């Protein structure tokens, strides 16, 4: 019987692979290259006229309207700088509702009458571009024949030069809107929601005696988890290649049971990749700070420093692009899917969220005695109110077909949105609910019992890895976002619901003070009211326990288990009113995102279902039949020779093989049935009928993987992909 050596050839190729060495200039000072490819404030200060620079700086630092008169001067300086960096083209980079980055490259060179070319780049070209608006997901905002859309320069996010062996490109972050001015992207609502949140936060700060406070901005620090797989394995797995996750694969003998991968020594090949990516990120001004092995084998994490949310969102997209490109240079593929491998931890993109400005600093910093920090308590209470009232919107901000495989599994938080405050803050708010806080739990000292070791300080509260929204000392960590998603979605929701909560706080305090109530007393009444009305969202226990599911329902918290359950939250009357009130989305934009969410879910499940059918029918089934035929032939040969044959192995293979055939037939029927539905009903059909049919095919195939002879099994296995790097 002829075997299929493709998988075994892939293993041999991986083992023979010699990763490229990490090359760097030994004389290069640490930090020397940071931001060298960014058209930063420092670069602008050197190249722009003083008046132009001051105008741009005022827009960036104070959120003042951009003076159109400065565009030509900025464009000229930007062009000259980019040409010196070797750029031949420029691109308006925008972020459509695909969740990916989009760009159209144009040359700086324009022909002139004498047969030569002249490099040009005007302010008009810098400020506005015109891509096709009907070819991207728009949820019905634009018909196919209504193609016009616009990109608009976002001065708040710096331009940069992206290097490529075949030529460099000046990249200009932009918004993307339709001809009617409606948002077709992720950046526009981030900027709108930021503006809305700042206006309400400044009202609260003014009540605390800060005259004309600076604009308040949201800060974001996204922790990015990812898997690395050798390219030979990746290209031998059509499911990874087309869907980003394995649709087949038996559990390996060793998974993550020993916890030996987490924070373990980074493999040499992976460390070379990390150093290479970090150097590229540094050149682009992306402040990558932390790198380490994650819990699952083959899984890793990078975490940047905090940045303004708008810039952090852009940098996150650029980080994923950079990781994918550099991984290929090292003979690997970087997987950002939330659950590329079943049975081990999935990957998230924990969004660390805080708000503040340069005058008052971080407004979510409690200090050593938070019970005395009334300003912090009001902003923290606003978070509690926001998450309780709009937990459904936070859930839908992380909803996708891919993240559904992760939420509630292993290290991921559940789909129930709750807040973990920690012992110290929970105690303070408990005191407030009972009439007033008079004390805060203090930090302690750990007594280790070793004279040579220094005393270690002990925080007044622990952390909770099962909470989807946890306070971690000076920020909230939203742990539900998926690794494949843009952080713009969660930031839009967080900014908007904080705008509503801060608006509520400011309105209540203003009315109380106007009625003659002492301000401190008004603050106490506000905090008591919020914790009484919205304290149900606070949960410091085990978010993975079954008991919490029951308790959460009793508290009235939503448990939106799947994307199909969550998407309708976008178009509730409360949501439409919220986003309209604060100028973030109009009703058409909200409905468009609802429609895009449904469409993306159905298409994702559809692609995976077709892949399952194809791989199951053309790869797994033939391999199993070959092995069954080989076993049957051996049994027949032994019987012909008068020898009693053991048929147990043949019978063991025949049972799941029969199940595989039946499963493939059922899946084919389920795929056809999807066309009989549309909209949210089609999404529900995919969830309730197509996904279970795929699971049945996988169950049979994975059982066969443990039975079929190794030299016949065609797909690289989990133990190979996760452990051979």
XYZ file of C-alpha atoms in Angstrom:
725
model
C 0.000 0.000 0.000
C 1.442 3.388 -1.023
C 1.696 5.852 1.861
C 1.205 9.590 1.768
C 4.548 11.107 2.801
C 3.532 14.793 2.661
C 3.181 15.174 6.442
C 6.403 13.273 7.118
C 8.225 15.408 4.549
C 6.997 18.518 6.373
C 8.391 17.178 9.651
C 11.763 16.486 8.042
C 11.821 19.965 6.496
C 11.110 21.594 9.859
C 13.827 19.599 11.579
C 16.326 20.587 8.880
C 15.320 24.257 9.019
C 18.036 26.736 9.956
C 16.429 29.989 11.145
C 17.936 33.240 9.892
C 20.300 34.890 12.370
C 19.194 38.084 14.048
C 21.381 40.809 12.595
C 21.962 44.146 14.259
C 24.568 46.832 14.480
C 26.657 46.099 17.619
C 27.292 49.816 17.954
C 23.589 50.630 18.035
C 22.568 52.219 21.316
C 19.419 50.896 23.034
C 16.513 53.121 22.065
C 18.474 54.777 19.269
C 16.148 53.520 16.561
C 12.900 54.138 18.445
C 10.580 56.162 16.225
C 13.147 56.678 13.492
C 10.528 55.945 10.803
C 7.819 58.117 12.378
C 6.895 61.659 11.347
C 6.818 62.547 15.010
C 6.457 65.826 16.877
C 10.242 66.006 17.093
C 10.573 65.660 13.328
C 7.790 68.193 12.753
C 9.389 70.695 15.087
C 12.616 70.539 13.076
C 10.993 70.697 9.636
C 7.879 72.871 9.970
C 7.658 76.664 10.298
C 7.103 77.588 13.937
C 3.560 78.840 13.383
C 2.588 75.679 11.518
C 4.146 73.459 14.158
C 2.336 75.285 16.970
C -0.963 74.927 15.109
C -0.499 71.177 14.584
C 0.680 70.730 18.182
C -2.421 72.508 19.475
C -4.605 70.111 17.493
C -2.750 67.063 18.767
C -2.341 68.088 22.400
C -5.495 70.164 22.932
C -7.868 68.524 20.408
C -8.340 71.917 18.770
C -9.810 72.046 15.229
C -7.195 71.558 12.526
C -6.367 74.737 10.623
C -6.731 73.854 6.901
C -4.085 76.454 6.038
C -1.299 74.327 7.527
C -1.912 71.296 5.292
C 0.337 72.384 2.405
C 3.293 73.094 4.701
C 2.874 69.763 6.521
C 2.508 67.866 3.227
C 5.675 69.398 1.795
C 7.724 68.615 4.894
C 6.244 65.110 5.132
C 7.078 64.413 1.479
C 10.687 65.595 1.799
C 11.180 63.535 4.960
C 9.663 60.436 3.354
C 11.782 60.773 0.211
C 14.894 60.998 2.375
C 13.739 57.743 3.996
C 13.610 56.078 0.583
C 9.835 56.230 0.119
C 8.620 56.201 -3.474
C 4.876 56.038 -2.727
C 2.375 57.257 -0.166
C -0.745 55.500 1.123
C -3.782 56.580 3.106
C -4.115 53.746 5.632
C -7.606 53.101 6.942
C -9.427 50.480 8.968
C -12.611 49.164 7.301
C -15.117 46.881 8.985
C -13.195 43.820 7.811
C -11.101 44.269 10.966
C -7.987 44.427 8.780
C -5.948 47.318 7.407
C -6.591 48.769 3.944
C -4.344 50.965 1.840
C -3.959 52.258 -1.726
C -0.460 53.239 -2.857
C 0.190 56.263 -5.089
C 3.530 57.445 -6.411
C 5.014 60.772 -5.392
C 6.214 61.228 -8.974
C 4.143 63.143 -11.530
C 5.295 63.507 -15.169
C 6.121 66.994 -16.446
C 6.193 68.313 -19.988
C 9.902 67.795 -20.696
C 9.741 64.036 -20.269
C 10.931 64.005 -16.655
C 9.043 63.510 -13.418
C 8.722 65.694 -10.341
C 7.930 64.547 -6.805
C 4.843 66.293 -5.496
C 2.489 65.945 -2.556
C -0.037 68.684 -1.817
C -2.001 69.536 1.284
C -5.196 68.589 -0.533
C -3.794 65.134 -1.260
C -2.647 64.737 2.355
C -6.015 65.686 3.802
C -8.339 63.665 1.584
C -8.315 60.518 -0.539
C -11.023 58.625 -2.413
C -11.202 54.804 -2.202
C -14.172 52.669 -3.253
C -16.793 52.661 -0.480
C -19.011 49.863 -1.802
C -16.347 47.153 -1.940
C -15.881 47.054 1.832
C -18.429 45.824 4.416
C -20.926 48.626 4.962
C -24.131 46.933 6.119
C -26.256 48.537 3.422
C -24.965 52.099 3.785
C -23.637 51.969 0.218
C -25.021 50.036 -2.742
C -22.736 48.497 -5.338
C -23.411 51.353 -7.748
C -22.744 53.946 -5.018
C -18.993 53.647 -4.937
C -17.694 56.968 -3.704
C -16.034 57.114 -0.283
C -13.445 59.354 1.344
C -10.416 59.006 3.561
C -9.491 61.917 5.804
C -6.127 62.617 7.449
C -6.065 61.928 11.185
C -3.459 64.349 12.484
C -3.768 62.732 15.946
C -2.010 59.575 14.725
C 1.464 60.142 13.249
C 2.447 59.190 9.716
C 5.258 56.683 9.287
C 7.443 55.052 6.654
C 6.907 51.336 6.207
C 10.015 49.591 4.961
C 9.980 46.853 2.352
C 12.875 45.226 0.473
C 11.217 46.371 -2.769
C 10.621 49.978 -1.736
C 9.431 52.105 1.181
C 6.002 53.728 1.561
C 4.803 56.765 3.485
C 1.724 55.624 5.433
C -0.824 58.200 6.590
C -3.476 57.049 9.123
C -6.919 58.200 8.012
C -10.602 57.870 8.714
C -12.873 56.228 6.108
C -16.376 57.594 5.543
C -19.098 57.367 2.934
C -20.097 60.192 0.630
C -22.924 60.914 3.075
C -20.468 61.310 5.969
C -21.291 58.039 7.716
C -18.497 55.982 9.272
C -17.355 52.946 7.297
C -14.402 52.256 9.544
C -13.222 51.718 13.116
C -11.210 54.937 13.522
C -13.989 57.497 13.032
C -16.122 56.207 15.950
C -13.020 56.015 18.169
C -12.430 59.735 17.598
C -16.111 60.598 18.046
C -16.442 58.588 21.262
C -13.207 60.047 22.615
C -14.566 63.535 22.098
C -17.863 62.660 23.806
C -16.170 61.077 26.820
C -13.779 64.007 27.243
C -16.600 66.560 27.298
C -18.357 64.771 30.160
C -15.162 64.036 32.096
C -14.240 67.723 32.010
C -17.620 68.569 33.563
C -16.837 66.255 36.480
C -13.327 67.666 36.889
C -14.701 71.202 36.910
C -16.964 70.253 39.813
C -13.870 69.140 41.733
C -12.392 72.627 41.352
C -10.201 72.192 38.262
C -10.634 75.346 36.215
C -10.736 74.808 32.453
C -9.341 71.257 32.658
C -7.474 69.820 29.711
C -9.144 67.314 27.451
C -9.402 63.877 28.993
C -8.253 61.011 26.802
C -8.697 57.273 26.993
C -5.534 55.230 27.232
C -5.173 51.693 25.981
C -2.552 49.028 26.592
C -3.454 45.897 24.582
C -1.725 42.634 25.498
C -1.433 40.559 22.322
C -1.384 36.755 22.513
C -0.492 34.641 19.485
C 0.720 31.228 18.325
C 3.714 30.434 16.141
C 3.706 27.452 13.766
C 6.391 26.380 11.350
C 5.517 27.340 7.777
C 5.880 23.765 6.531
C 3.151 22.609 8.896
C 1.005 25.646 8.153
C 0.987 25.047 4.411
C 0.214 21.361 4.942
C -2.960 22.316 6.833
C -5.643 23.768 4.496
C -7.742 24.671 7.545
C -5.028 26.855 9.061
C -4.270 28.355 5.674
C -7.868 29.333 4.919
C -9.641 29.611 8.289
C -6.830 30.432 10.694
C -7.741 27.527 12.980
C -7.567 23.743 12.924
C -10.885 22.141 12.048
C -9.407 18.701 12.748
C -6.876 17.507 15.296
C -6.806 14.995 18.112
C -5.656 16.065 21.552
C -1.902 15.426 21.903
C -0.546 13.132 24.641
C 0.898 16.234 26.330
C -0.924 19.521 26.311
C -0.535 22.267 28.909
C -1.158 20.076 31.955
C 2.269 20.701 33.467
C 2.131 24.504 33.101
C 5.728 24.209 31.983
C 5.428 26.510 28.989
C 4.086 29.568 30.821
C 6.926 32.054 31.423
C 9.365 29.298 30.441
C 12.654 29.872 28.672
C 11.892 31.302 25.227
C 13.092 28.953 22.439
C 16.074 30.317 20.525
C 14.242 30.434 17.219
C 11.277 32.242 18.765
C 13.517 34.688 20.616
C 15.185 35.598 17.323
C 11.750 36.298 15.871
C 10.778 38.382 18.914
C 13.929 40.479 18.778
C 13.442 41.039 15.068
C 9.813 42.110 15.471
C 10.586 44.385 18.392
C 13.258 46.168 16.400
C 10.774 46.766 13.579
C 8.147 47.935 16.057
C 10.608 50.302 17.714
C 11.386 51.926 14.370
C 7.659 52.559 13.969
C 7.396 54.104 17.445
C 5.403 51.197 18.886
C 6.406 50.797 22.549
C 6.644 46.999 22.831
C 7.568 46.347 26.454
C 7.007 42.749 27.549
C 7.494 39.379 25.841
C 7.039 35.895 27.249
C 5.787 32.361 26.707
C 2.052 32.032 27.301
C 0.230 29.082 28.886
C -0.317 26.882 25.839
C 2.587 25.229 23.993
C 3.521 27.299 20.961
C 1.748 30.364 22.406
C 3.403 33.697 23.231
C 2.557 37.267 24.211
C 3.733 40.800 23.580
C 2.505 43.778 25.585
C 3.123 47.468 24.801
C 3.182 50.500 27.031
C -0.020 52.533 27.378
C -0.833 54.991 24.599
C -3.749 57.202 23.663
C -6.494 54.857 22.518
C -6.617 56.138 18.952
C -2.889 55.700 18.454
C -2.873 52.406 20.354
C -5.564 51.078 18.023
C -3.544 52.014 14.947
C -0.400 50.539 16.461
C -2.195 47.296 17.284
C -3.137 46.782 13.647
C 0.426 47.604 12.613
C 1.788 45.203 15.226
C -0.199 42.293 13.788
C 0.942 43.163 10.261
C 4.558 43.328 11.420
C 4.366 40.043 13.316
C 2.975 38.203 10.306
C 5.643 39.622 7.979
C 8.590 38.942 10.286
C 7.341 35.435 11.134
C 7.513 34.518 7.442
C 11.153 35.652 7.333
C 11.844 33.205 10.149
C 10.070 30.351 8.411
C 7.002 30.537 10.669
C 3.404 31.680 10.563
C 1.917 33.899 13.273
C -1.627 32.844 14.202
C -3.932 35.439 15.751
C -7.102 33.325 15.696
C -8.689 33.133 19.148
C -8.746 29.326 19.151
C -6.405 27.858 16.534
C -6.012 24.643 18.534
C -8.793 22.921 20.458
C -8.077 21.704 23.964
C -5.452 24.307 24.877
C -5.772 27.965 25.807
C -7.010 30.350 23.197
C -5.554 33.797 22.584
C -6.971 37.091 23.786
C -6.065 40.733 23.427
C -6.531 42.068 26.946
C -7.398 45.757 26.712
C -6.059 47.738 29.666
C -8.208 50.858 29.917
C -7.736 54.109 31.807
C -8.538 57.791 31.322
C -6.655 60.944 32.209
C -4.752 64.003 31.046
C -1.431 65.707 31.675
C -2.803 67.946 34.454
C -4.690 65.502 36.685
C -2.857 62.379 35.562
C -4.530 58.988 35.644
C -8.084 59.473 36.892
C -8.339 55.790 37.837
C -5.377 55.914 40.241
C -6.780 55.318 43.758
C -3.736 56.319 45.789
C -2.839 54.732 49.119
C -6.116 55.781 50.761
C -8.836 55.477 48.103
C -11.594 56.083 50.647
C -10.338 59.682 50.897
C -9.925 60.154 47.131
C -13.404 61.367 46.201
C -12.459 62.256 42.638
C -11.169 58.736 41.977
C -14.250 57.209 43.592
C -16.575 59.178 41.292
C -14.702 58.084 38.165
C -14.554 54.494 39.429
C -18.270 54.587 40.238
C -18.898 55.838 36.703
C -17.191 52.691 35.400
C -19.405 50.530 37.630
C -22.559 52.238 36.367
C -21.422 52.039 32.743
C -20.561 48.339 32.810
C -23.764 47.414 34.649
C -26.077 49.340 32.327
C -24.292 48.458 29.102
C -22.720 45.067 29.711
C -24.510 43.805 26.613
C -22.720 46.375 24.457
C -19.361 45.428 25.950
C -20.157 41.803 25.143
C -21.060 42.589 21.538
C -17.845 44.600 21.140
C -15.920 41.325 21.439
C -18.417 39.129 19.583
C -17.217 37.126 16.587
C -17.471 33.597 15.288
C -13.810 33.044 16.171
C -14.003 34.481 19.703
C -17.053 32.288 20.436
C -14.660 29.317 20.542
C -12.666 30.997 23.327
C -14.994 32.858 25.695
C -15.597 30.799 28.809
C -12.920 28.236 27.987
C -9.606 27.683 29.763
C -8.119 31.051 30.736
C -10.671 33.199 28.898
C -13.349 35.049 30.894
C -17.010 34.076 30.638
C -19.551 35.797 28.421
C -21.183 37.332 31.518
C -19.780 40.849 31.871
C -18.963 41.582 35.513
C -16.439 43.736 37.384
C -13.729 42.595 39.761
C -12.711 45.388 42.146
C -10.375 43.553 44.478
C -10.538 43.414 48.254
C -9.544 47.019 48.910
C -11.990 48.765 46.568
C -14.792 46.285 47.227
C -14.444 47.071 50.924
C -14.460 50.851 50.289
C -17.602 50.700 48.158
C -19.240 48.386 50.678
C -18.618 51.043 53.327
C -20.053 53.704 51.003
C -23.221 51.666 50.523
C -23.598 51.491 54.307
C -23.246 55.214 54.857
C -19.663 56.326 54.196
C -16.117 55.041 53.803
C -13.738 55.746 56.671
C -10.820 53.408 55.972
C -8.915 51.563 53.256
C -7.111 48.263 53.533
C -3.395 48.972 53.518
C -0.526 47.313 51.756
C 1.307 44.697 53.756
C 4.732 43.074 53.774
C 5.448 39.495 52.797
C 7.541 37.654 55.369
C 9.439 35.088 53.291
C 11.580 33.625 56.036
C 14.915 34.029 54.238
C 17.268 36.568 55.826
C 19.107 37.361 52.591
C 15.954 38.322 50.702
C 14.491 41.830 50.908
C 11.002 42.447 52.264
C 8.398 42.365 49.505
C 5.352 44.612 49.596
C 1.947 42.919 49.464
C -0.904 44.618 47.626
C -4.159 45.112 49.536
C -6.037 42.929 47.056
C -5.440 39.968 44.747
C -6.106 39.772 41.002
C -8.807 37.683 39.345
C -7.996 35.941 36.076
C -11.584 34.791 35.565
C -13.118 38.273 35.485
C -13.855 39.850 32.109
C -13.447 43.383 33.515
C -11.025 43.600 36.394
C -9.491 46.502 38.290
C -5.728 45.932 38.419
C -4.395 48.772 40.543
C -4.642 51.833 38.301
C -6.734 50.676 35.348
C -9.401 48.215 34.283
C -8.387 45.188 32.257
C -11.026 44.116 29.741
C -10.031 40.492 29.186
C -12.777 39.399 26.799
C -11.476 40.873 23.477
C -10.138 38.268 21.077
C -6.601 38.223 19.734
C -7.765 38.647 16.129
C -9.929 41.690 16.821
C -9.181 45.376 16.578
C -9.157 47.134 19.937
C -11.099 49.999 18.365
C -14.449 48.264 18.923
C -14.079 47.865 22.694
C -12.629 51.377 23.005
C -15.623 52.911 21.194
C -18.018 51.171 23.569
C -15.966 52.029 26.667
C -15.656 55.695 25.707
C -19.350 56.009 24.904
C -20.727 54.301 27.995
C -18.275 56.289 30.116
C -19.577 59.463 28.484
C -23.099 58.530 29.601
C -22.000 57.577 33.115
C -19.925 60.733 33.601
C -22.768 62.809 32.176
C -25.022 61.247 34.826
C -22.510 61.970 37.604
C -21.986 65.573 36.518
C -25.716 66.228 36.143
C -26.540 64.816 39.595
C -23.726 66.746 41.298
C -24.537 70.002 39.490
C -28.195 69.745 40.499
C -27.343 68.933 44.117
C -24.919 71.839 44.447
C -27.436 74.185 42.801
C -29.979 73.119 45.428
C -27.542 74.069 48.196
C -26.234 70.629 49.129
C -22.664 70.550 50.383
C -20.451 69.177 47.601
C -18.895 66.446 49.744
C -22.351 65.353 50.851
C -23.525 65.398 47.228
C -20.620 63.134 46.255
C -21.466 60.721 49.066
C -25.106 60.591 47.955
C -24.075 60.012 44.346
C -21.684 57.178 45.243
C -24.240 55.534 47.521
C -26.865 55.706 44.797
C -24.579 54.197 42.157
C -23.335 51.349 44.309
C -26.899 50.583 45.453
C -28.332 50.617 41.934
C -25.429 49.036 40.057
C -23.429 47.030 42.607
C -24.874 43.803 41.184
C -22.226 43.926 38.470
C -19.395 43.572 41.026
C -18.246 39.988 41.471
C -14.934 39.032 43.078
C -15.370 35.257 42.880
C -14.652 32.507 40.357
C -16.152 33.536 37.041
C -15.701 30.023 35.635
C -17.895 28.300 38.214
C -21.352 26.971 37.391
C -22.643 28.631 40.562
C -21.764 32.031 39.119
C -23.931 31.344 36.066
C -26.925 30.855 38.374
C -26.068 33.791 40.605
C -25.508 36.122 37.667
C -28.963 35.324 36.330
C -30.434 36.089 39.751
C -28.604 39.420 39.725
C -30.121 40.240 36.341
C -26.824 40.120 34.428
C -26.966 39.063 30.799
C -25.327 35.826 29.700
C -24.910 36.303 25.945
C -23.164 33.050 25.185
C -22.651 33.481 21.443
C -22.253 36.185 18.842
C -25.771 35.451 17.607
C -27.086 36.189 21.112
C -25.030 39.372 21.409
C -25.499 41.113 18.046
C -29.075 42.322 18.688
C -27.662 44.452 21.535
C -26.463 46.870 18.850
C -29.961 47.807 17.756
C -31.937 47.958 20.998
C -33.755 51.264 21.566
C -31.408 51.974 24.505
C -28.295 51.468 22.377
C -29.591 53.546 19.477
C -30.490 56.382 21.857
C -27.107 56.210 23.615
C -24.963 56.461 20.498
C -27.186 59.073 18.857
C -27.134 61.252 21.988
C -23.338 61.379 22.174
C -22.764 61.697 18.420
C -20.882 58.417 18.009
C -23.245 56.573 15.629
C -26.526 57.479 14.015
C -29.249 54.858 13.617
C -28.157 53.918 10.081
C -24.578 53.389 11.223
C -25.689 51.198 14.114
C -27.867 49.046 11.884
C -25.034 48.779 9.380
C -22.717 47.376 12.038
C -25.408 44.933 13.088
C -25.758 43.751 9.497
C -21.985 43.523 9.035
C -21.709 41.476 12.229
C -24.287 38.994 10.966
C -22.649 38.819 7.562
C -19.173 38.247 8.999
C -20.466 35.500 11.303
C -22.322 33.654 8.542
C -19.393 33.911 6.121
C -16.891 32.696 8.724
C -18.962 29.641 9.622
C -19.670 29.041 5.941
C -16.004 29.016 4.984
C -15.163 26.694 7.866
C -18.032 24.348 7.003
C -16.954 24.084 3.378
C -13.367 23.485 4.465
C -14.475 20.773 6.880
C -16.433 19.089 4.110
C -13.559 19.366 1.638
C -10.770 18.210 3.963
C -12.922 15.486 5.449
C -13.914 14.171 2.025
C -10.627 14.502 0.121
C -7.974 14.085 2.820
C -9.171 12.349 5.974
C -11.662 9.925 4.421
C -9.270 8.566 1.734
C -6.505 8.040 4.340
C -8.901 6.131 6.601
C -10.193 4.033 3.701
C -6.633 3.144 2.675
C -5.883 1.966 6.193
C -9.165 0.056 6.406
C -8.379 -1.588 3.058
C -4.891 -2.490 4.236
C -6.271 -4.042 7.421
C -8.976 -5.948 5.514
C -6.387 -7.232 3.063
C -4.194 -8.475 5.917
C -7.157 -10.229 7.547
C -8.094 -11.870 4.249
C -4.518 -13.027 3.660
C -4.314 -14.597 7.116
C -7.667 -16.350 6.693
C -6.598 -17.694 3.296
C -3.506 -19.143 4.963
C -5.678 -20.810 7.582
C -4.500 -18.481 10.370
C -7.001 -17.012 12.811
C -7.012 -13.238 12.267
C -7.545 -10.546 14.919
C -10.212 -8.228 13.490
C -10.453 -5.871 16.468
C -8.364 -3.135 14.845
C -10.362 -3.350 11.631
C -13.596 -3.088 13.604
C -12.217 -0.171 15.634
C -11.459 1.731 12.437
C -14.713 0.834 10.713
C -16.933 2.364 13.405
C -15.592 5.977 13.242
C -15.150 5.642 9.473
C -18.856 4.927 9.170
C -19.556 7.892 11.458
C -17.305 10.093 9.304
C -19.203 9.203 6.138
C -22.523 9.907 7.849
C -21.202 13.145 9.312
C -19.976 14.407 5.947
C -23.356 13.695 4.389
C -25.127 15.514 7.224
C -22.757 18.480 6.954
C -23.338 18.754 3.212
C -27.074 18.858 3.855
C -26.640 21.447 6.608
C -24.606 23.703 4.317
C -27.323 23.564 1.681
C -29.969 24.343 4.289
C -28.285 27.625 5.242
C -29.448 29.174 1.958
C -33.059 28.866 3.091
C -32.514 31.537 5.782
C -31.298 35.112 5.888
C -30.224 37.723 8.407
C -30.081 36.799 12.070
C -32.057 33.632 11.332
C -29.291 32.426 9.022
C -26.707 33.187 11.722
C -28.759 31.219 14.254
C -29.040 28.330 11.784
C -25.250 28.329 11.357
C -24.806 28.234 15.122
C -27.454 25.597 15.854
C -27.154 23.330 12.802
C -23.946 23.885 10.813
C -21.507 24.097 13.728
C -22.829 20.893 15.385
C -22.590 19.100 12.020
C -18.957 20.232 11.728
C -18.286 19.025 15.271
C -19.659 15.567 14.449
C -17.337 15.271 11.451
C -14.401 16.363 13.566
C -15.187 13.921 16.352
C -15.088 10.988 13.947
C -11.961 12.253 12.178
C -10.093 12.871 15.419
C -10.887 9.363 16.577
C -9.495 8.023 13.313
C -6.307 10.040 13.803
C -5.585 7.890 16.862
C -6.139 4.687 14.894
C -4.804 5.149 11.361
C -1.182 4.172 10.761
C 1.159 7.114 11.267
C 2.680 6.905 7.783
C -0.799 7.195 6.242
C -2.147 10.099 8.293
C -2.012 13.145 5.961
C -2.346 16.171 8.287
C 0.363 17.506 10.626
C -0.767 16.674 14.155
C -1.103 18.830 17.248
C 1.970 17.373 18.908
C 4.002 18.226 15.803
C 2.662 21.740 15.223
C 2.734 22.784 18.880
C 6.081 21.322 19.862
C 8.351 21.350 16.802
C 9.642 24.893 16.376
